[in-house]
Structures are given as structure tokens and as C-alpha cells.
PDB file of C-alpha atoms in Angstrom:
ATOM      1  CA  MET O   1      74.558  94.860 104.942  1.00 37.00           C
ATOM      2  CA  PRO O   2      78.161  96.027 104.794  1.00 43.00           C
ATOM      3  CA  ALA O   3      78.625  99.797 104.657  1.00 41.00           C
ATOM      4  CA  ALA O   4      80.102  99.704 101.171  1.00 40.00           C
ATOM      5  CA  ASP O   5      76.765  98.509  99.903  1.00 42.00           C
ATOM      6  CA  VAL O   6      74.531 100.740 101.866  1.00 38.00           C
ATOM      7  CA  PRO O   7      72.339 102.830  99.236  1.00 36.00           C
ATOM      8  CA  VAL O   8      72.383 106.655  99.269  1.00 34.00           C
ATOM      9  CA  GLN O   9      68.725 106.705  99.499  1.00 33.00           C
ATOM     10  CA  GLY O  10      67.709 104.248 102.174  1.00 37.00           C
ATOM     11  CA  GLY O  11      64.258 102.696 102.603  1.00 39.00           C
ATOM     12  CA  PRO O  12      62.762 101.791 105.987  1.00 40.00           C
ATOM     13  CA  GLY O  13      65.369 100.539 108.439  1.00 44.00           C
ATOM     14  CA  ILE O  14      68.331 101.349 105.898  1.00 45.00           C
ATOM     15  CA  ARG O  15      70.607 104.290 106.806  1.00 49.00           C
ATOM     16  CA  PRO O  16      71.768 106.461 104.074  1.00 51.00           C
ATOM     17  CA  ALA O  17      75.701 105.805 103.584  1.00 54.00           C
ATOM     18  CA  ALA O  18      76.556 109.216 104.905  1.00 59.00           C
ATOM     19  CA  GLU O  19      75.066 108.202 108.329  1.00 67.00           C
ATOM     20  CA  VAL O  20      77.080 104.878 108.684  1.00 81.00           C
ATOM     21  CA  PRO O  21      79.395 105.166 111.714  1.00 89.00           C
ATOM     22  CA  ALA O  22      83.049 105.156 111.095  1.00 92.00           C
ATOM     23  CA  ARG O  23      83.609 101.918 112.962  1.00 94.00           C
ATOM     24  CA  GLU O  24      81.375 100.203 110.440  1.00 94.00           C
ATOM     25  CA  LEU O  25      83.281 101.610 107.425  1.00 95.00           C
ATOM     26  CA  LEU O  26      86.630 100.502 109.238  1.00 96.00           C
ATOM     27  CA  LEU O  27      85.332  97.005 109.731  1.00 97.00           C
ATOM     28  CA  ASP O  28      83.899  96.284 106.469  1.00 97.00           C
ATOM     29  CA  TYR O  29      87.412  97.527 104.879  1.00 98.00           C
ATOM     30  CA  LEU O  30      89.313  95.284 107.394  1.00 98.00           C
ATOM     31  CA  GLN O  31      87.171  92.278 106.502  1.00 98.00           C
ATOM     32  CA  GLU O  32      87.597  92.930 102.782  1.00 98.00           C
ATOM     33  CA  GLN O  33      91.401  93.262 103.138  1.00 98.00           C
ATOM     34  CA  LEU O  34      91.782  90.272 105.391  1.00 98.00           C
ATOM     35  CA  GLY O  35      90.081  88.240 102.742  1.00 98.00           C
ATOM     36  CA  GLU O  36      92.269  89.569  99.935  1.00 98.00           C
ATOM     37  CA  LEU O  37      95.379  88.886 101.985  1.00 98.00           C
ATOM     38  CA  LEU O  38      94.448  85.279 102.523  1.00 98.00           C
ATOM     39  CA  ARG O  39      93.458  84.680  98.728  1.00 98.00           C
ATOM     40  CA  GLU O  40      96.915  86.317  97.603  1.00 98.00           C
ATOM     41  CA  GLN O  41      98.828  84.211 100.335  1.00 98.00           C
ATOM     42  CA  GLU O  42      97.438  80.966  98.581  1.00 98.00           C
ATOM     43  CA  ARG O  43      98.498  82.478  95.088  1.00 98.00           C
ATOM     44  CA  VAL O  44     101.943  83.182  96.390  1.00 97.00           C
ATOM     45  CA  GLN O  45     102.324  79.873  97.747  1.00 97.00           C
ATOM     46  CA  ALA O  46     101.363  78.476  94.381  1.00 97.00           C
ATOM     47  CA  GLY O  47     103.920  80.592  92.693  1.00 94.00           C
ATOM     48  CA  GLU O  48     101.854  83.112  90.858  1.00 93.00           C
ATOM     49  CA  THR O  49     104.076  85.901  89.802  1.00 84.00           C
ATOM     50  CA  ASP O  50     101.635  88.918  90.475  1.00 93.00           C
ATOM     51  CA  ALA O  51     100.531  87.649  93.832  1.00 97.00           C
ATOM     52  CA  ILE O  52     103.400  88.990  95.829  1.00 97.00           C
ATOM     53  CA  HIS O  53     102.656  92.523  94.791  1.00 96.00           C
ATOM     54  CA  LYS O  54      98.902  91.968  95.505  1.00 97.00           C
ATOM     55  CA  MET O  55      99.426  90.497  99.113  1.00 98.00           C
ATOM     56  CA  ARG O  56     101.773  93.374  99.956  1.00 98.00           C
ATOM     57  CA  VAL O  57      99.218  95.796  98.899  1.00 98.00           C
ATOM     58  CA  SER O  58      96.686  94.213 101.238  1.00 98.00           C
ATOM     59  CA  THR O  59      99.181  93.949 103.914  1.00 98.00           C
ATOM     60  CA  ARG O  60      99.796  97.788 103.622  1.00 98.00           C
ATOM     61  CA  ARG O  61      96.100  98.569 103.384  1.00 98.00           C
ATOM     62  CA  LEU O  62      95.497  96.763 106.666  1.00 98.00           C
ATOM     63  CA  ARG O  63      98.279  98.455 108.441  1.00 98.00           C
ATOM     64  CA  SER O  64      97.196 101.911 107.106  1.00 98.00           C
ATOM     65  CA  ALA O  65      93.612 101.357 108.127  1.00 98.00           C
ATOM     66  CA  LEU O  66      94.595 100.349 111.643  1.00 98.00           C
ATOM     67  CA  ALA O  67      96.849 103.526 111.993  1.00 97.00           C
ATOM     68  CA  SER O  68      94.561 106.206 110.264  1.00 97.00           C
ATOM     69  CA  TYR O  69      91.577 104.909 112.359  1.00 96.00           C
ATOM     70  CA  ARG O  70      93.473 103.850 115.609  1.00 96.00           C
ATOM     71  CA  LYS O  71      91.351 106.103 117.836  1.00 95.00           C
ATOM     72  CA  LEU O  72      88.231 103.955 117.059  1.00 96.00           C
ATOM     73  CA  LEU O  73      90.083 100.725 118.437  1.00 96.00           C
ATOM     74  CA  SER O  74      91.612  99.927 121.802  1.00 96.00           C
ATOM     75  CA  PRO O  75      95.509 100.197 121.512  1.00 96.00           C
ATOM     76  CA  GLU O  76      96.066  96.483 121.767  1.00 96.00           C
ATOM     77  CA  PRO O  77      95.893  94.109 119.783  1.00 96.00           C
ATOM     78  CA  ALA O  78      95.979  96.879 117.066  1.00 97.00           C
ATOM     79  CA  ARG O  79      99.332  98.266 117.834  1.00 97.00           C
ATOM     80  CA  PHE O  80     100.735  94.722 117.744  1.00 98.00           C
ATOM     81  CA  LEU O  81      99.024  93.857 114.440  1.00 98.00           C
ATOM     82  CA  ARG O  82     100.395  97.078 112.904  1.00 98.00           C
ATOM     83  CA  ALA O  83     103.849  95.853 113.702  1.00 98.00           C
ATOM     84  CA  GLU O  84     103.358  92.386 112.464  1.00 98.00           C
ATOM     85  CA  LEU O  85     101.762  93.818 109.280  1.00 98.00           C
ATOM     86  CA  LYS O  86     104.869  96.084 108.650  1.00 98.00           C
ATOM     87  CA  TRP O  87     107.074  93.242 109.145  1.00 98.00           C
ATOM     88  CA  LEU O  88     105.194  91.187 106.725  1.00 98.00           C
ATOM     89  CA  ALA O  89     105.300  94.036 104.079  1.00 98.00           C
ATOM     90  CA  GLN O  90     109.002  94.070 104.499  1.00 97.00           C
ATOM     91  CA  VAL O  91     109.129  90.334 103.921  1.00 97.00           C
ATOM     92  CA  LEU O  92     106.996  90.675 100.869  1.00 97.00           C
ATOM     93  CA  GLY O  93     108.753  93.769  99.643  1.00 96.00           C
ATOM     94  CA  ALA O  94     112.418  92.368  99.194  1.00 96.00           C
ATOM     95  CA  ALA O  95     111.222  90.167  96.400  1.00 96.00           C
ATOM     96  CA  ARG O  96     108.837  92.683  94.826  1.00 94.00           C
ATOM     97  CA  ASP O  97     111.348  95.466  94.738  1.00 95.00           C
ATOM     98  CA  ALA O  98     114.038  93.357  93.185  1.00 96.00           C
ATOM     99  CA  GLN O  99     111.490  92.443  90.425  1.00 95.00           C
ATOM    100  CA  VAL O 100     110.572  95.981  89.658  1.00 95.00           C
ATOM    101  CA  MET O 101     114.058  97.178  89.674  1.00 97.00           C
ATOM    102  CA  ARG O 102     115.289  94.321  87.491  1.00 97.00           C
ATOM    103  CA  HIS O 103     112.554  95.227  84.910  1.00 97.00           C
ATOM    104  CA  ARG O 104     113.214  98.899  85.195  1.00 98.00           C
ATOM    105  CA  LEU O 105     116.927  98.613  84.305  1.00 97.00           C
ATOM    106  CA  GLN O 106     116.699  96.017  81.692  1.00 97.00           C
ATOM    107  CA  ASP O 107     114.084  98.078  79.893  1.00 98.00           C
ATOM    108  CA  LEU O 108     116.364 101.126  80.289  1.00 97.00           C
ATOM    109  CA  VAL O 109     119.308  99.106  78.886  1.00 97.00           C
ATOM    110  CA  ALA O 110     117.236  97.870  75.852  1.00 97.00           C
ATOM    111  CA  SER O 111     116.286 101.458  75.097  1.00 97.00           C
ATOM    112  CA  GLN O 112     119.858 102.591  74.430  1.00 96.00           C
ATOM    113  CA  PRO O 113     121.636 102.411  71.305  1.00 96.00           C
ATOM    114  CA  PRO O 114     123.602  99.176  71.020  1.00 94.00           C
ATOM    115  CA  GLU O 115     126.968 100.994  70.601  1.00 94.00           C
ATOM    116  CA  LEU O 116     126.600 102.738  73.843  1.00 94.00           C
ATOM    117  CA  VAL O 117     125.999  99.501  75.815  1.00 93.00           C
ATOM    118  CA  LEU O 118     129.705  98.499  76.565  1.00 91.00           C
ATOM    119  CA  GLY O 119     130.319  95.329  78.470  1.00 88.00           C
ATOM    120  CA  SER O 120     127.900  92.700  79.979  1.00 90.00           C
ATOM    121  CA  VAL O 121     125.588  95.208  81.499  1.00 93.00           C
ATOM    122  CA  SER O 122     122.458  93.245  81.096  1.00 94.00           C
ATOM    123  CA  ALA O 123     123.926  90.176  82.539  1.00 93.00           C
ATOM    124  CA  ARG O 124     125.555  92.099  85.490  1.00 92.00           C
ATOM    125  CA  ILE O 125     121.970  93.449  86.394  1.00 95.00           C
ATOM    126  CA  ASP O 126     120.293  90.035  86.205  1.00 96.00           C
ATOM    127  CA  GLU O 127     123.075  88.384  88.334  1.00 94.00           C
ATOM    128  CA  GLU O 128     122.701  91.003  91.023  1.00 93.00           C
ATOM    129  CA  LEU O 129     118.815  91.291  91.131  1.00 96.00           C
ATOM    130  CA  LEU O 130     117.723  87.789  90.146  1.00 96.00           C
ATOM    131  CA  ALA O 131     120.046  86.581  93.164  1.00 95.00           C
ATOM    132  CA  ASP O 132     118.166  89.066  95.610  1.00 95.00           C
ATOM    133  CA  TYR O 133     114.800  87.966  94.165  1.00 96.00           C
ATOM    134  CA  ASN O 134     115.361  84.149  94.285  1.00 96.00           C
ATOM    135  CA  ALA O 135     116.848  84.835  98.177  1.00 97.00           C
ATOM    136  CA  ALA O 136     113.652  86.802  98.816  1.00 97.00           C
ATOM    137  CA  LEU O 137     111.497  84.140  97.671  1.00 97.00           C
ATOM    138  CA  ARG O 138     113.073  81.641  99.902  1.00 97.00           C
ATOM    139  CA  ILE O 139     112.538  83.854 102.828  1.00 98.00           C
ATOM    140  CA  ILE O 140     108.813  84.507 101.930  1.00 98.00           C
ATOM    141  CA  SER O 141     108.133  80.837 101.615  1.00 97.00           C
ATOM    142  CA  GLU O 142     109.703  80.167 105.010  1.00 98.00           C
ATOM    143  CA  GLU O 143     107.739  82.735 106.704  1.00 98.00           C
ATOM    144  CA  LEU O 144     104.365  82.319 105.293  1.00 98.00           C
ATOM    145  CA  ALA O 145     104.792  78.748 106.613  1.00 97.00           C
ATOM    146  CA  GLY O 146     105.990  79.843 110.062  1.00 98.00           C
ATOM    147  CA  GLU O 147     104.500  80.525 113.332  1.00 98.00           C
ATOM    148  CA  ARG O 148     104.941  84.492 113.145  1.00 98.00           C
ATOM    149  CA  TYR O 149     102.763  84.989 110.178  1.00 98.00           C
ATOM    150  CA  HIS O 150     100.231  82.396 111.566  1.00 98.00           C
ATOM    151  CA  ARG O 151      99.974  84.374 114.614  1.00 98.00           C
ATOM    152  CA  ALA O 152      99.376  87.621 112.914  1.00 98.00           C
ATOM    153  CA  VAL O 153      96.591  86.344 110.577  1.00 98.00           C
ATOM    154  CA  GLU O 154      94.873  84.616 113.794  1.00 98.00           C
ATOM    155  CA  GLY O 155      95.034  87.977 115.412  1.00 98.00           C
ATOM    156  CA  LEU O 156      93.456  89.790 112.534  1.00 98.00           C
ATOM    157  CA  LYS O 157      90.762  87.314 112.328  1.00 98.00           C
ATOM    158  CA  ALA O 158      89.949  87.751 116.134  1.00 98.00           C
ATOM    159  CA  LEU O 159      90.170  91.650 115.682  1.00 98.00           C
ATOM    160  CA  VAL O 160      87.377  91.509 112.757  1.00 97.00           C
ATOM    161  CA  ALA O 161      85.542  89.053 114.553  1.00 97.00           C
ATOM    162  CA  GLU O 162      85.345  90.752 117.831  1.00 96.00           C
ATOM    163  CA  PRO O 163      86.683  94.364 117.579  1.00 96.00           C
ATOM    164  CA  ALA O 164      87.332  96.276 120.776  1.00 95.00           C
ATOM    165  CA  TRP O 165      86.040  99.661 120.208  1.00 96.00           C
ATOM    166  CA  THR O 166      87.051 102.723 121.952  1.00 95.00           C
ATOM    167  CA  ALA O 167      84.444 104.975 123.251  1.00 91.00           C
ATOM    168  CA  GLU O 168      84.711 107.018 120.102  1.00 91.00           C
ATOM    169  CA  GLY O 169      84.547 104.004 117.792  1.00 89.00           C
ATOM    170  CA  ALA O 170      81.399 102.774 119.756  1.00 87.00           C
ATOM    171  CA  GLY O 171      79.620 106.081 119.347  1.00 81.00           C
ATOM    172  CA  GLN O 172      77.480 107.320 116.350  1.00 72.00           C
ATOM    173  CA  ASP O 173      79.580 110.193 115.391  1.00 73.00           C
ATOM    174  CA  ARG O 174      79.326 110.510 111.520  1.00 71.00           C
ATOM    175  CA  SER O 175      82.077 112.949 111.296  1.00 82.00           C
ATOM    176  CA  ALA O 176      84.787 110.865 112.819  1.00 87.00           C
ATOM    177  CA  ALA O 177      86.078 109.434 109.324  1.00 90.00           C
ATOM    178  CA  SER O 178      86.366 112.890 107.739  1.00 90.00           C
ATOM    179  CA  ARG O 179      88.265 114.096 110.854  1.00 92.00           C
ATOM    180  CA  MET O 180      90.803 111.352 110.412  1.00 93.00           C
ATOM    181  CA  ILE O 181      91.173 111.974 106.856  1.00 95.00           C
ATOM    182  CA  ARG O 182      91.906 115.723 107.643  1.00 96.00           C
ATOM    183  CA  LYS O 183      94.711 114.406 110.055  1.00 96.00           C
ATOM    184  CA  ASP O 184      96.341 112.371 107.418  1.00 97.00           C
ATOM    185  CA  ARG O 185      96.014 115.150 104.812  1.00 97.00           C
ATOM    186  CA  ALA O 186      97.813 117.383 107.379  1.00 97.00           C
ATOM    187  CA  ARG O 187     100.669 114.909 107.820  1.00 97.00           C
ATOM    188  CA  LEU O 188     101.118 114.831 104.125  1.00 98.00           C
ATOM    189  CA  ARG O 189     101.000 118.937 103.878  1.00 98.00           C
ATOM    190  CA  SER O 190     103.591 119.141 106.602  1.00 98.00           C
ATOM    191  CA  ARG O 191     105.717 116.658 104.950  1.00 98.00           C
ATOM    192  CA  VAL O 192     105.523 118.612 101.328  1.00 98.00           C
ATOM    193  CA  ARG O 193     106.458 121.866 103.110  1.00 98.00           C
ATOM    194  CA  LEU O 194     109.484 120.125 104.499  1.00 98.00           C
ATOM    195  CA  ALA O 195     110.448 118.988 100.976  1.00 97.00           C
ATOM    196  CA  ARG O 196     109.994 122.558  99.610  1.00 96.00           C
ATOM    197  CA  ARG O 197     112.231 123.994 102.098  1.00 97.00           C
ATOM    198  CA  GLU O 198     115.261 121.399 101.635  1.00 97.00           C
ATOM    199  CA  GLU O 199     117.752 122.368  99.054  1.00 96.00           C
ATOM    200  CA  ASP O 200     119.959 119.220  99.374  1.00 97.00           C
ATOM    201  CA  ARG O 201     118.890 116.796  96.745  1.00 95.00           C
ATOM    202  CA  GLU O 202     119.643 113.733  98.736  1.00 95.00           C
ATOM    203  CA  ALA O 203     117.890 114.956 101.855  1.00 97.00           C
ATOM    204  CA  ARG O 204     114.949 116.093  99.734  1.00 98.00           C
ATOM    205  CA  ALA O 205     114.731 112.622  98.281  1.00 97.00           C
ATOM    206  CA  GLU O 206     114.374 111.196 101.709  1.00 98.00           C
ATOM    207  CA  ILE O 207     111.605 113.625 102.566  1.00 98.00           C
ATOM    208  CA  LEU O 208     109.627 112.959  99.389  1.00 98.00           C
ATOM    209  CA  HIS O 209     110.011 109.096 100.006  1.00 98.00           C
ATOM    210  CA  GLU O 210     108.378 109.732 103.401  1.00 98.00           C
ATOM    211  CA  ALA O 211     105.726 111.987 101.697  1.00 98.00           C
ATOM    212  CA  ARG O 212     105.039 109.089  99.382  1.00 98.00           C
ATOM    213  CA  LYS O 213     104.099 106.816 102.352  1.00 97.00           C
ATOM    214  CA  ASP O 214     102.015 109.748 103.800  1.00 98.00           C
ATOM    215  CA  ALA O 215     100.086 110.025 100.354  1.00 98.00           C
ATOM    216  CA  LYS O 216      99.604 106.110 100.437  1.00 98.00           C
ATOM    217  CA  ARG O 217      98.111 106.212 103.996  1.00 97.00           C
ATOM    218  CA  LEU O 218      95.796 109.083 102.991  1.00 98.00           C
ATOM    219  CA  ARG O 219      94.693 107.200  99.927  1.00 98.00           C
ATOM    220  CA  TYR O 220      93.845 103.876 101.884  1.00 98.00           C
ATOM    221  CA  ALA O 221      92.235 106.066 104.586  1.00 97.00           C
ATOM    222  CA  ALA O 222      90.029 107.908 101.996  1.00 97.00           C
ATOM    223  CA  GLU O 223      89.029 104.390 100.508  1.00 97.00           C
ATOM    224  CA  ILE O 224      87.562 103.540 103.946  1.00 96.00           C
ATOM    225  CA  TRP O 225      85.724 106.826 104.025  1.00 94.00           C
ATOM    226  CA  ARG O 226      84.469 106.426 100.367  1.00 94.00           C
ATOM    227  CA  PRO O 227      81.097 104.830 100.862  1.00 92.00           C
ATOM    228  CA  ALA O 228      80.266 107.717 103.165  1.00 91.00           C
ATOM    229  CA  GLY O 229      82.200 110.578 101.812  1.00 93.00           C
ATOM    230  CA  GLY O 230      80.990 110.567  98.289  1.00 93.00           C
ATOM    231  CA  GLN O 231      82.506 112.634  95.741  1.00 95.00           C
ATOM    232  CA  ALA O 232      84.898 114.421  98.321  1.00 95.00           C
ATOM    233  CA  ALA O 233      86.329 110.885  99.160  1.00 95.00           C
ATOM    234  CA  GLU O 234      86.592 109.850  95.578  1.00 97.00           C
ATOM    235  CA  SER O 235      88.537 112.978  94.763  1.00 97.00           C
ATOM    236  CA  MET O 236      90.912 112.498  97.666  1.00 97.00           C
ATOM    237  CA  VAL O 237      91.512 108.751  96.680  1.00 98.00           C
ATOM    238  CA  ASP O 238      92.428 109.794  93.122  1.00 98.00           C
ATOM    239  CA  ALA O 239      94.661 112.640  94.122  1.00 98.00           C
ATOM    240  CA  ALA O 240      96.468 110.721  96.855  1.00 98.00           C
ATOM    241  CA  GLU O 241      97.036 107.732  94.438  1.00 98.00           C
ATOM    242  CA  GLY O 242      98.319 110.314  91.608  1.00 98.00           C
ATOM    243  CA  LEU O 243     100.901 111.658  94.131  1.00 98.00           C
ATOM    244  CA  GLN O 244     101.980 108.359  95.274  1.00 98.00           C
ATOM    245  CA  LYS O 245     102.603 107.032  91.838  1.00 98.00           C
ATOM    246  CA  VAL O 246     104.676 110.074  90.795  1.00 98.00           C
ATOM    247  CA  LEU O 247     106.613 109.927  94.059  1.00 98.00           C
ATOM    248  CA  GLY O 248     106.907 106.169  93.588  1.00 98.00           C
ATOM    249  CA  GLU O 249     108.648 106.941  90.160  1.00 98.00           C
ATOM    250  CA  HIS O 250     110.953 109.330  91.976  1.00 98.00           C
ATOM    251  CA  GLN O 251     111.840 106.670  94.533  1.00 98.00           C
ATOM    252  CA  ASP O 252     112.549 104.077  91.976  1.00 98.00           C
ATOM    253  CA  SER O 253     114.876 106.537  90.440  1.00 98.00           C
ATOM    254  CA  VAL O 254     116.662 106.920  93.779  1.00 97.00           C
ATOM    255  CA  VAL O 255     117.074 103.244  94.171  1.00 97.00           C
ATOM    256  CA  ALA O 256     118.113 102.611  90.698  1.00 97.00           C
ATOM    257  CA  ARG O 257     120.812 105.183  90.639  1.00 97.00           C
ATOM    258  CA  ALA O 258     122.126 103.697  94.012  1.00 96.00           C
ATOM    259  CA  LEU O 259     122.563 100.216  92.156  1.00 96.00           C
ATOM    260  CA  LEU O 260     123.962 101.722  89.032  1.00 96.00           C
ATOM    261  CA  ARG O 261     126.582 103.499  91.085  1.00 95.00           C
ATOM    262  CA  ARG O 262     127.599 100.121  92.825  1.00 92.00           C
ATOM    263  CA  LEU O 263     127.625  98.251  89.570  1.00 92.00           C
ATOM    264  CA  GLY O 264     129.515 100.822  87.985  1.00 90.00           C
ATOM    265  CA  SER O 265     132.355 101.158  90.544  1.00 88.00           C
ATOM    266  CA  ALA O 266     132.643  97.444  90.829  1.00 82.00           C
ATOM    267  CA  ALA O 267     133.357  96.907  87.165  1.00 71.00           C
ATOM    268  CA  GLY O 268     135.693  94.161  86.535  1.00 63.00           C
ATOM    269  CA  ALA O 269     138.421  93.406  84.107  1.00 57.00           C
ATOM    270  CA  GLY O 270     137.345  94.007  80.501  1.00 62.00           C
ATOM    271  CA  GLU O 271     134.353  96.112  81.761  1.00 69.00           C
ATOM    272  CA  THR O 272     133.711  99.768  81.785  1.00 80.00           C
ATOM    273  CA  GLY O 273     131.568 102.121  83.920  1.00 88.00           C
ATOM    274  CA  PHE O 274     130.679 104.055  80.971  1.00 92.00           C
ATOM    275  CA  THR O 275     127.174 102.473  80.373  1.00 93.00           C
ATOM    276  CA  TYR O 276     126.232 102.527  84.127  1.00 95.00           C
ATOM    277  CA  GLY O 277     127.064 106.351  84.232  1.00 94.00           C
ATOM    278  CA  ARG O 278     124.927 107.004  81.141  1.00 96.00           C
ATOM    279  CA  LEU O 279     122.014 105.079  82.675  1.00 97.00           C
ATOM    280  CA  HIS O 280     122.620 106.991  86.027  1.00 97.00           C
ATOM    281  CA  ALA O 281     122.414 110.286  84.202  1.00 97.00           C
ATOM    282  CA  ILE O 282     119.032 109.148  82.479  1.00 98.00           C
ATOM    283  CA  GLU O 283     117.611 108.263  85.995  1.00 98.00           C
ATOM    284  CA  GLU O 284     118.555 111.671  87.383  1.00 97.00           C
ATOM    285  CA  HIS O 285     116.517 113.124  84.557  1.00 98.00           C
ATOM    286  CA  ARG O 286     113.580 110.787  85.427  1.00 98.00           C
ATOM    287  CA  ALA O 287     113.778 112.015  89.017  1.00 98.00           C
ATOM    288  CA  ASP O 288     113.785 115.546  88.209  1.00 97.00           C
ATOM    289  CA  ALA O 289     110.790 115.191  85.851  1.00 98.00           C
ATOM    290  CA  ALA O 290     108.955 113.173  88.619  1.00 98.00           C
ATOM    291  CA  GLU O 291     109.596 116.055  91.188  1.00 97.00           C
ATOM    292  CA  LYS O 292     108.222 118.662  88.832  1.00 98.00           C
ATOM    293  CA  GLN O 293     105.175 116.654  88.220  1.00 98.00           C
ATOM    294  CA  PHE O 294     104.610 116.016  91.951  1.00 98.00           C
ATOM    295  CA  ARG O 295     104.839 119.867  92.546  1.00 97.00           C
ATOM    296  CA  ARG O 296     102.301 120.325  89.749  1.00 98.00           C
ATOM    297  CA  LEU O 297      99.776 117.508  91.230  1.00 98.00           C
ATOM    298  CA  TRP O 298     100.222 119.109  94.586  1.00 98.00           C
ATOM    299  CA  LYS O 299      98.958 122.496  93.610  1.00 97.00           C
ATOM    300  CA  ASP O 300      95.517 121.057  92.779  1.00 96.00           C
ATOM    301  CA  PHE O 301      95.391 118.686  95.670  1.00 98.00           C
ATOM    302  CA  PRO O 302      91.931 118.597  97.236  1.00 97.00           C
ATOM    303  CA  ASP O 303      91.002 119.754 100.718  1.00 95.00           C
ATOM    304  CA  VAL O 304      88.600 117.808 102.972  1.00 90.00           C
ATOM    305  CA  PRO O 305      85.252 119.521 103.327  1.00 80.00           C
TER     306      PRO O 305
END
């Protein structure tokens, strides 16, 4: 019986969820996410538009699980697989990022008074981002049919079929998962402290981008812990997800402003940078609002009991 299905009140021969070793929680999660990855791969190859995002999420969940719970598994092949999953997330990310940014900026343009949209702003955004998106789709198609992706999938299948546990992973320590959650939370806390001390806006944005990654890793680690961690794990998942989303909004604004600066500075004959500058100012306001919301959320961020 998978750990996620272990009842809290067990009968004869069935352990309560809180007594399930961390290795079983991890293995169930890896099996689940590998299955999701392969299902979404088929949907990506069939051209379903939301599949790239979902496949990327599964990729990140697998990588985060192998990183947060790395002490349970032998260094290899886990280290190799983390590197391959990072590569795969980057392959999938180029198309997803272009798609998200195009929708964000086109929605922003559509929200402006028509008299303040000067020049072919929408067409320029489409020209820039649709080209990026289509190029990324071609790369995804090539890579998913390639040897590197095949080796990564086979490596993941082998890992979940016969995991090489360390001494810690092979033991019955029921507190291992919560200890690993504490480490990920401490990593996030350190990053938040760095951001608080940084006065330069651009440098702080870089730190907040890393904090978003830390929050995502903590969220996924807490998802693994959830069958045994109960309400504490649930609270951690929710809090980390909330932080991740608001910092994602902040990072999207950073990326949008960089693109708007580039488009505005490259305005050709008969064009003006006015609208790009206006959109840039709106994105600055969005980033400031996201940063304020982040600070509010962090004040109530839960600890690990």
C-alpha cells in the first residue's frame, strides 16, 4: 500500500501514516511524478497546449525530491538524474516562458486606453515572443525524441524500481522527513534575510528569484512529507505555494520589464517608445506590490514542529 494511502488509524499489520519511513514517502512520490511526467510527455508530443507546463512541473518535482531527500539515496545515480532533470526543465521552460510572457504583455496592452497605445505594440510583442515560442517547440520535439531524454527516463525508471538507499534511507527513522523540511525552510529563511538587507533593486530582485526557487523546493519537499506530517505539512505546502506564487509574479515583472526596455529601445521608423515606457512603469508598480505582499506572507510563515 502506498504511503499516501496509509490510514491514520491502522488496523493489524497496517502502520499509521506518521510511522511510515521517509524512504517510502519519497519512493511513492517519485513513482507518482514519473508517471505524471510520462503521461504529459505523450500530451506534449500530441500538441496539447497545457502539457508543456504540466510536464515541466513534474520535472521540477522529481528534481526537488531528489535534492531535498538526497541523504536517503546513494549519490549516484541521483546526482546525475538531478542534472538531467534540470536540463529537461530548461528545455521545456523556454516555450512555457515565452507563452506566459506573451499572454501577460498582450493582456496589459489590451487594458490600456487605445489612445495611449502608439504604434504596432501588439504586433511587435507577437513577433518577438511567437518566434521564441515556435523555436522552443522545435527544440522540445527534437529533445523528447532524442537519446539524452531517453537515458534520463530509463535512469528514473531504474531508480524507482531498485532505489539504492543509504544507511539513513534504509533505517526506520520516522523524523527524517521533518528534519529535511527544516533544512529547506532554513535555506529559504537565509535567502529572505539576504533580500531584506539588500538595498539595490536589481540585486534584490535576483535574491528574490532565488527565494522563489527555495520556496518551490520547500513546497515539493513538504508534499512528500504530507502523508506523515498531517496538518503541519499541509500548512507548509500552502504557505510555500503562496510565497512561490507571489515571488513568481515579481519575477515575471522583472522579465517583462527587460523585454519592454529592449522593444522600446529598438523602436523603428514611425514607432515610438512611449507605450513601452508606460507598460514598463506599470510593471514596476506590479513588482513593488508583489514585494510588499511577499513581506506580509513571510511574517506568518509557519515553522516545522
